[in-house]
Short mmCIF file of C-alpha atoms in Angstrom, two decimals:
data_model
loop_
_atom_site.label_atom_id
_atom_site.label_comp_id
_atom_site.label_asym_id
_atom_site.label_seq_id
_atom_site.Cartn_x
_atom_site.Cartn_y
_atom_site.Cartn_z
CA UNK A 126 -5.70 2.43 -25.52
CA UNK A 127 -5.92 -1.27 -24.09
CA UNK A 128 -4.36 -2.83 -27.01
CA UNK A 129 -1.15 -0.98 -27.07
CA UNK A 130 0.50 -3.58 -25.10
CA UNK A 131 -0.23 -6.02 -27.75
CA UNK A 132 1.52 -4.16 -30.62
CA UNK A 133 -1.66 -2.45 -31.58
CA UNK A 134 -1.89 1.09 -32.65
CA UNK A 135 -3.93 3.79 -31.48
CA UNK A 136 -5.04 3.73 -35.28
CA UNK A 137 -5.48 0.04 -35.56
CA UNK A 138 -7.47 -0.37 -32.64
CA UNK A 139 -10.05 2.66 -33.75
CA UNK A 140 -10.37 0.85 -37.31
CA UNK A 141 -10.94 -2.67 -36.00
CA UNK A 142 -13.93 -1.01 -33.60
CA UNK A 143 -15.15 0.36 -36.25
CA UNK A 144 -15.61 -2.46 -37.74
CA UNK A 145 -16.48 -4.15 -34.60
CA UNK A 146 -19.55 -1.99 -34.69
CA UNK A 147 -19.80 -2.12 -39.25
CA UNK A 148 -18.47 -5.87 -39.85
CA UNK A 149 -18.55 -6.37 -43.75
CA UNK A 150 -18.09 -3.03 -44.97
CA UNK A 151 -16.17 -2.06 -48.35
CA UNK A 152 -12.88 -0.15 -48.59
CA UNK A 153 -15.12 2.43 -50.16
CA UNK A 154 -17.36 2.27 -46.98
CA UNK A 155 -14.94 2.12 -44.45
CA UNK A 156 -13.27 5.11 -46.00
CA UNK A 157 -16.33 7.19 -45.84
CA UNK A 158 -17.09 5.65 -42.32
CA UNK A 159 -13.64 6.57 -40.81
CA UNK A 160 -12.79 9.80 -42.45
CA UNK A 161 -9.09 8.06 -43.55
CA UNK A 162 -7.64 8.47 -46.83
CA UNK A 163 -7.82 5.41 -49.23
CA UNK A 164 -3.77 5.07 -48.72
CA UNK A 165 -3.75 5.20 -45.39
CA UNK A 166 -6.50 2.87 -44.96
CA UNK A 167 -5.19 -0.15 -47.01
CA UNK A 168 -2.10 -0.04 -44.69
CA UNK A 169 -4.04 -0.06 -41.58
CA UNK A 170 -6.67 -2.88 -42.85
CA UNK A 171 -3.43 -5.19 -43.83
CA UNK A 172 -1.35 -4.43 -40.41
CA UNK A 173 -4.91 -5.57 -38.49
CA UNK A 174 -5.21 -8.93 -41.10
CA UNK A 175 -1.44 -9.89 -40.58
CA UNK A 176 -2.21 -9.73 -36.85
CA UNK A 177 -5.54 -12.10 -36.95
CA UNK A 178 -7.79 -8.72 -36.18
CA UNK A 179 -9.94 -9.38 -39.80
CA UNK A 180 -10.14 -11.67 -42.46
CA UNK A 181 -11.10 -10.49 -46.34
CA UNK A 182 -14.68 -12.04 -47.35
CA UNK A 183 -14.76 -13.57 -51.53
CA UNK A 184 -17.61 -11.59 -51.86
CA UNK A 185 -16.96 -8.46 -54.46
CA UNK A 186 -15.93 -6.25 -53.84
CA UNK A 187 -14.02 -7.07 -51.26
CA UNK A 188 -15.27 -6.92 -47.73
CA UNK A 189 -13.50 -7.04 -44.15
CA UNK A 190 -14.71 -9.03 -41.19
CA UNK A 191 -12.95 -8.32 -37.70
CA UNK A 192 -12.03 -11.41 -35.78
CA UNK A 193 -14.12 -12.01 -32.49
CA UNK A 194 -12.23 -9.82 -29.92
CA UNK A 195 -11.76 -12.34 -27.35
CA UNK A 196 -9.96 -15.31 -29.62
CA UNK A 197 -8.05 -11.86 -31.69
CA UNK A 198 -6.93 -10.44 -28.51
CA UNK A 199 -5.89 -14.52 -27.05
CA UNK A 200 -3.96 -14.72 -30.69
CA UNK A 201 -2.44 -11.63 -30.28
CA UNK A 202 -1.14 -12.50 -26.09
CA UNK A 203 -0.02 -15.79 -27.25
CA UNK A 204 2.51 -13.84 -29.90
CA UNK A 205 3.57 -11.38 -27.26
CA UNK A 206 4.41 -14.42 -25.28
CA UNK A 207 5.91 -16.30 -27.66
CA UNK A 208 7.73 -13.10 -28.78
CA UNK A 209 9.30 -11.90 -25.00
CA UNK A 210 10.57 -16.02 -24.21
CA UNK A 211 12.74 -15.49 -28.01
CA UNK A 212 14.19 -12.42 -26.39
CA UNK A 213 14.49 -14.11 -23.34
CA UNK A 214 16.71 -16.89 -24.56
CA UNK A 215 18.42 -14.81 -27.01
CA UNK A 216 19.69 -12.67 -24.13
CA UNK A 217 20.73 -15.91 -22.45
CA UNK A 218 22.51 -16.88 -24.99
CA UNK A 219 24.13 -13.40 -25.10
CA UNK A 220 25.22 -14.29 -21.47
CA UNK A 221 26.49 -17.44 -21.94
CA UNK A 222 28.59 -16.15 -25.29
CA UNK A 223 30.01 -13.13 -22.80
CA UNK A 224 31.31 -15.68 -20.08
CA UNK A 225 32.72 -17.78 -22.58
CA UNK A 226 35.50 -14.79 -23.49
CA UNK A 227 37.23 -15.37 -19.83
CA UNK A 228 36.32 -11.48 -19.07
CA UNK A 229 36.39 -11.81 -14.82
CA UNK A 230 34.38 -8.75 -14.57
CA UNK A 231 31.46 -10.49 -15.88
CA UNK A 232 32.00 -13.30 -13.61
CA UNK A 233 31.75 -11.11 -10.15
CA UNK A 234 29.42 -11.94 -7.62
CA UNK A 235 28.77 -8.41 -6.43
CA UNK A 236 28.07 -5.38 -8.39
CA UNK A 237 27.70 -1.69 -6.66
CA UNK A 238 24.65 0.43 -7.77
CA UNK A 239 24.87 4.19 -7.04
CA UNK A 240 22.12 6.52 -6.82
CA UNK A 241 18.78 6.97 -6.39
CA UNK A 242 17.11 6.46 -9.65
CA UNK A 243 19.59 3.75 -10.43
CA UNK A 244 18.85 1.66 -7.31
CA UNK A 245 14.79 2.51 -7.98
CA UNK A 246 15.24 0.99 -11.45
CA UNK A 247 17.40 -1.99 -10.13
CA UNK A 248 14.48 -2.85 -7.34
CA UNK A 249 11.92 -2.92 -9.57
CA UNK A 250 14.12 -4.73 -12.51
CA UNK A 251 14.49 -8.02 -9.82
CA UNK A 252 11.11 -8.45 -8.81
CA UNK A 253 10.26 -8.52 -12.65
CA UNK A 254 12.80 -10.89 -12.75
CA UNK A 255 11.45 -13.08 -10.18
CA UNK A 256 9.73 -16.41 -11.68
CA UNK A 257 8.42 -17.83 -8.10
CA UNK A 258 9.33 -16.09 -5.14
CA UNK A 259 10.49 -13.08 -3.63
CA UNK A 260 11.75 -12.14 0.20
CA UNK A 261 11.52 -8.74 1.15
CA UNK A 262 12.59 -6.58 4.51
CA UNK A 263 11.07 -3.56 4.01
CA UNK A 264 11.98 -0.01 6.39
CA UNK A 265 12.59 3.35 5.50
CA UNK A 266 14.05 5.68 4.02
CA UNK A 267 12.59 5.11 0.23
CA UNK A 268 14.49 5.58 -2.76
CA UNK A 269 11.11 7.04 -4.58
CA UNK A 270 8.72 9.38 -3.25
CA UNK A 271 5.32 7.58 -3.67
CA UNK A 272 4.96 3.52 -3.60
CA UNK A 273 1.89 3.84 -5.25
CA UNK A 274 4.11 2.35 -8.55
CA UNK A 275 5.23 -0.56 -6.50
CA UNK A 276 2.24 -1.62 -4.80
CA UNK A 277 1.01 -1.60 -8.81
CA UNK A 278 3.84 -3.52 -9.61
CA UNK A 279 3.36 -6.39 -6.72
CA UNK A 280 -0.31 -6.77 -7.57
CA UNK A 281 0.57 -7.37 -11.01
CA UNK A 282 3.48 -10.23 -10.11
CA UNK A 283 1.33 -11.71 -7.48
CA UNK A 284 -1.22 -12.02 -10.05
CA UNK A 285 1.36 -13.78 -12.68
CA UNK A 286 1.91 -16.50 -9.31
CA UNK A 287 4.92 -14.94 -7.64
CA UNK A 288 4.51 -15.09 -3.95
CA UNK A 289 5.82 -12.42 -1.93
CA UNK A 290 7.10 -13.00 1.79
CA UNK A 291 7.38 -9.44 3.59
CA UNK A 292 9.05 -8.29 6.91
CA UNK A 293 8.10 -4.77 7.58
CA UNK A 294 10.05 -2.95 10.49
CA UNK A 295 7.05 -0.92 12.53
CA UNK A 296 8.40 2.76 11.24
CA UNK A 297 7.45 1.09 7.72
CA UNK A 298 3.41 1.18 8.84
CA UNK A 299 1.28 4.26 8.19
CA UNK A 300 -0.18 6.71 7.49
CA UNK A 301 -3.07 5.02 7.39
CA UNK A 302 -3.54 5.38 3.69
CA UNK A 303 -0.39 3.11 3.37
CA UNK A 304 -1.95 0.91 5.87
CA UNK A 305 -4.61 0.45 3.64
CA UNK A 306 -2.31 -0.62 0.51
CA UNK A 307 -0.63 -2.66 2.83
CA UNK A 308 -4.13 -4.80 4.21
CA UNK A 309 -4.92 -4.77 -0.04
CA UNK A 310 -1.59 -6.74 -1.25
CA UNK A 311 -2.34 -9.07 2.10
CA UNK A 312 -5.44 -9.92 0.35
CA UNK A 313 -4.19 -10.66 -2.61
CA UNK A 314 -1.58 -12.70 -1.54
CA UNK A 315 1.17 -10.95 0.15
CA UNK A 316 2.23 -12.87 3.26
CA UNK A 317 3.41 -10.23 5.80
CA UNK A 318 5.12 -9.99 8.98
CA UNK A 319 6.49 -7.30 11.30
CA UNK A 320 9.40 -7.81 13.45
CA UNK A 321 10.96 -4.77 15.43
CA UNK A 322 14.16 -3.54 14.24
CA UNK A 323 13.86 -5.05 11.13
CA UNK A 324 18.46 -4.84 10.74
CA UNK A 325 18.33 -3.77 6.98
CA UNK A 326 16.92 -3.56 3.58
CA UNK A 327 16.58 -6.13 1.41
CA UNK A 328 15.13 -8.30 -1.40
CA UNK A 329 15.62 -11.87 -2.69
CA UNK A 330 14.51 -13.06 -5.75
CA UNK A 331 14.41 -16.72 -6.46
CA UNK A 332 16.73 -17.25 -3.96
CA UNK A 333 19.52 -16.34 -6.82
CA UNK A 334 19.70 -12.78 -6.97
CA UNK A 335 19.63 -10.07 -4.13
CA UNK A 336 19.59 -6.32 -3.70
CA UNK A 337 21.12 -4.92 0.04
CA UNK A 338 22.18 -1.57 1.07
CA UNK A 339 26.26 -1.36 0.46
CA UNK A 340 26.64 1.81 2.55
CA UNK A 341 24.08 4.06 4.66
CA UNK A 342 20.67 4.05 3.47
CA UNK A 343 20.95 7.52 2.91
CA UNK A 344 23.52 7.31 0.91
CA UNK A 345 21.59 5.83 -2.17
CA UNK A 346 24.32 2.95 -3.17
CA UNK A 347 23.26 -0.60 -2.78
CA UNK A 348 24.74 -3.91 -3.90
CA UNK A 349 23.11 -6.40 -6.15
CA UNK A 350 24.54 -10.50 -5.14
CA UNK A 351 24.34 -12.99 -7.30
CA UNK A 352 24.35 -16.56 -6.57
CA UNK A 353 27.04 -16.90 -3.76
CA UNK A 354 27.84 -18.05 0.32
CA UNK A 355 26.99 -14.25 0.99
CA UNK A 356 23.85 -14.44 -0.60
CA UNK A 357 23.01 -17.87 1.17
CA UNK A 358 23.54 -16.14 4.18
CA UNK A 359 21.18 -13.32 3.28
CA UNK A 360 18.86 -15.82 2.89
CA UNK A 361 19.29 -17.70 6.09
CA UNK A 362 18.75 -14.28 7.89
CA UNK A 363 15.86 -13.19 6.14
CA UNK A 364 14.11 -16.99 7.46
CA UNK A 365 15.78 -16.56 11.16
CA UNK A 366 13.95 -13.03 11.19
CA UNK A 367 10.69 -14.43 9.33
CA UNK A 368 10.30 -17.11 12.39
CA UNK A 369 11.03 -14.44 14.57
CA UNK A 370 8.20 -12.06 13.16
CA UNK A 371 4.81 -11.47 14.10
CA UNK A 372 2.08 -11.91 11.35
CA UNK A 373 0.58 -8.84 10.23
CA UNK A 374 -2.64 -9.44 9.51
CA UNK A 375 -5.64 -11.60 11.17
CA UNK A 376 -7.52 -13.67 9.16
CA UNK A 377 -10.65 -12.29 7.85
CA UNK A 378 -13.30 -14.23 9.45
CA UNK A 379 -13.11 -14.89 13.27
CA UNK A 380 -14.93 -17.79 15.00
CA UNK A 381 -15.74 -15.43 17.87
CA UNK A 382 -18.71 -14.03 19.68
CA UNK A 383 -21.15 -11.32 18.35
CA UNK A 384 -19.20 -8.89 19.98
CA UNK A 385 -16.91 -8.47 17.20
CA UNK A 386 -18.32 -9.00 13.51
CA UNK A 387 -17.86 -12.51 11.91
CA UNK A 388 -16.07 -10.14 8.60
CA UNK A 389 -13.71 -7.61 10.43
CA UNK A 390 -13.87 -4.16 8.30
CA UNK A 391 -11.07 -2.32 6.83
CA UNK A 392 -10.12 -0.22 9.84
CA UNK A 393 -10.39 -3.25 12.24
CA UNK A 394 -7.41 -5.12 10.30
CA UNK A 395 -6.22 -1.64 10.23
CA UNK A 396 -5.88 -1.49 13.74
CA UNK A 397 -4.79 -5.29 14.31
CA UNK A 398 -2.16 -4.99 11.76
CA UNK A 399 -0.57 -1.99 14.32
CA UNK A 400 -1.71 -3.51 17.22
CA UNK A 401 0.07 -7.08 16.09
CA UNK A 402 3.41 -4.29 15.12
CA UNK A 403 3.89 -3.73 18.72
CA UNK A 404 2.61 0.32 18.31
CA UNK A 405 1.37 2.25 21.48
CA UNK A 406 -2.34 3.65 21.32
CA UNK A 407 -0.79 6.70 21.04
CA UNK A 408 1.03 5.91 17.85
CA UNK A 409 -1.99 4.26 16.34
CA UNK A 410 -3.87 6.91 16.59
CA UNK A 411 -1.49 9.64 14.63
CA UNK A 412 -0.91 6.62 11.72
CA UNK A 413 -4.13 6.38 11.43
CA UNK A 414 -5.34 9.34 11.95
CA UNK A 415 -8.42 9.44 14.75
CA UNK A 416 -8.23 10.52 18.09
CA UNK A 417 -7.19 8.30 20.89
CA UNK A 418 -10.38 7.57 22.66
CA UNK A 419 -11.36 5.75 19.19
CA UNK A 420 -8.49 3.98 19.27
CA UNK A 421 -9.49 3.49 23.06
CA UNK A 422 -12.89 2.27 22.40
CA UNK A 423 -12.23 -0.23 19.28
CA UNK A 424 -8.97 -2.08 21.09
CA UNK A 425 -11.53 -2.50 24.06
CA UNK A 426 -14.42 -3.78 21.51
CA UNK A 427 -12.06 -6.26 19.96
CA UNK A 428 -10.60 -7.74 22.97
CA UNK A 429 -14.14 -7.81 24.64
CA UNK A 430 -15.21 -10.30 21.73
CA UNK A 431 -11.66 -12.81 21.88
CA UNK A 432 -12.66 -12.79 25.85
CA UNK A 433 -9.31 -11.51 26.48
CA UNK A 434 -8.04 -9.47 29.63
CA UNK A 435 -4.67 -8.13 28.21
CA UNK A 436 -3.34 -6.90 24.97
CA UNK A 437 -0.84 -9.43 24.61
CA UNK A 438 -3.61 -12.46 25.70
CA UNK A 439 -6.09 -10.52 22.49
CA UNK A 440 -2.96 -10.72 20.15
CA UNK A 441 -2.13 -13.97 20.88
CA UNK A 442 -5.76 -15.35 20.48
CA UNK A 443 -6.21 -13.64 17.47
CA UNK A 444 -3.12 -15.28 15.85
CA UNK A 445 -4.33 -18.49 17.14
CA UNK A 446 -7.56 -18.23 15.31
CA UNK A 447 -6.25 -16.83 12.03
CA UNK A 448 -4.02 -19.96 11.71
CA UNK A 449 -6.82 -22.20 12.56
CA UNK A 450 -9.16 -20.24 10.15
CA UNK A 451 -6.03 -21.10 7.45
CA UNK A 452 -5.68 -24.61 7.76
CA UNK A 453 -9.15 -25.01 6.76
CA UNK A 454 -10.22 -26.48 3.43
CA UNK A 455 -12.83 -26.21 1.18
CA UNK A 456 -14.02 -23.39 3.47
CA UNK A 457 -14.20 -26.62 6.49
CA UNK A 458 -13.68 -26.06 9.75
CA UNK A 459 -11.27 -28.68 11.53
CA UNK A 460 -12.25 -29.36 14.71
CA UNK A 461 -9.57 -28.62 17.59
CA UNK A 462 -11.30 -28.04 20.60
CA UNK A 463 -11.14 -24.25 20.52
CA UNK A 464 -13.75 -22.20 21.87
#
């Protein structure tokens, strides 16, 4: 049920609609309304009122009135809140009481994670950790089968304000139903790059915390760096390969002729994204999945409305226009002279 994550019951939640729907009813009532034993519902009605879901009228008898759901629900996020930042600070305080008994282990910079599910749990446990930003080099292999979780996961942190910066290595792109996921975490606020070779895996958090391979890939081990020259260096390479990367996707809208659509459509930043990843015609075609004469005809279509005579001059343009379509505000144009 949607209140679960609040710390309401499956039980709670079913009484307070009913009463959503039957404000003012009786115990009496509410018993025969509900089908719940007189016991059982006294214990549910006080659980909702010591969580701000209904208030007792002085009428009499008795009668319960449920809270309006969207200052109840507010209350009860405002708790959880207030409830996760005590744990927080008591487990920083745990920290801080741990270093204070001299024990070097706790002290060390590095610390090896081995297998699969373990290094899973550890990549997801840092970008929940991250308060602002997070710097990723994503290629395969994948310690989990489906990324459908993670892509979850991202949309959720992006939403909370932490802004991930992505370098995907070109054997990272497609099928084309990953594609898609990809172009959907761009949109909401992913900024993504693709850079041949990408050297290793790798993610950042905050700029104080990292996770890296410590072996082969394949071998499922990978090293988590705290604060430290090593991990300033990871850092340093992830922005020497960010400058060096190609941006992923176009910008939305194109100030071009009619030739191409002022709103490109999902398989057109589809394509570009590929396209901009350095992938033969060939290759675009089996990640997406269409024959090669479509990929054929829309590369052609594309480049016939930038006015471009190459690939490279179309790719170019293109990133030309989706930084000028960036640096606009309040949805502005600036004024540079392009055509």
């Amino acid at each position: 049920m949607e209140l679960d994550s609040l710390g309401v019951t499956l039980a709670e939640q079913q009484l307070y609609e009913h009463l959503l729907h039957h404000p003012e009813r009786t115990r009496a009532e509410l018993v025969e309304l509900t089908g719940l034993g007189d016991t059982r519902l006294r214990g549910l009605l006080k659980s909702l009122a010591d969580k701000g879901l209904l208030t007792r009228t002085q009428h009499r008898p008795t009668r319960y009135a449920p809270a309006p759901p969207d200052i109840a629900v507010e209350v009860l996020a405002l708790r959880r809140q207030q409830e996760i930042e005590q744990a927080r600070l008591a487990g920083v305080a745990f920290c801080n009481r741990m270093r204070h008994t001299n024990n070097s282990a706790l002290e060390t910079p590095a610390e090896v994670i081995r297998g699969r599910s373990a290094v899973a749990h550890r990549f997801r446990q840092i970008q929940q950790m991250a308060r602002q930003e997070l710097l990723i080099l994503d290629k395969p292999p994948y310690v989990v089968e489906s990324d459908e979780e993670q892509h979850l996961l991202q949309q959720e942190l992006q939403q909370r304000g932490v802004h991930y910066r992505t370098i995907y290595d070109p054997d990272a792109l497609g099928p084309a139903d990953r594609v898609e996921k990809l172009r959907q975490l761009a949109e909401s606020g992913e900024e993504a790059r693709v850079l041949d070779g990408v050297p290793m895996k790798l993610v950042i958090a905050d700029r104080r915390m990292a996770l890296a391979p410590h072996e082969h890939p394949e071998d499922d081990t990978a090293v988590l760096l705290r604060s430290s020259a090593l991990l300033d260096g990871l850092v340093t390479l992830f922005e020497t390969l960010w400058d060096q990367a190609t941006p992923l996707w176009p910008h939305h809208r194109w100030p071009v002729r009619d030739a191409v659509p002022d709103a490109l459509s999902t398989r057109d930043q589809q394509l570009l994204a590929l396209l901009a990843a350095g992938l033969t015609d060939q290759a675009i075609a089996r990640k997406l999945g269409v024959a090669l004469r479509t990929v054929e005809r829309r590369v052609r279509r594309m480049m016939d409305g930038l006015g471009a005579r190459t690939r490279f001059q179309a790719g170019l343009q293109a990133a030309i226009r989706g930084v000028f379509e960036s640096e606009v505000d309040s949805g502005e144009r600036v004024n540079r002279g392009m055509p």
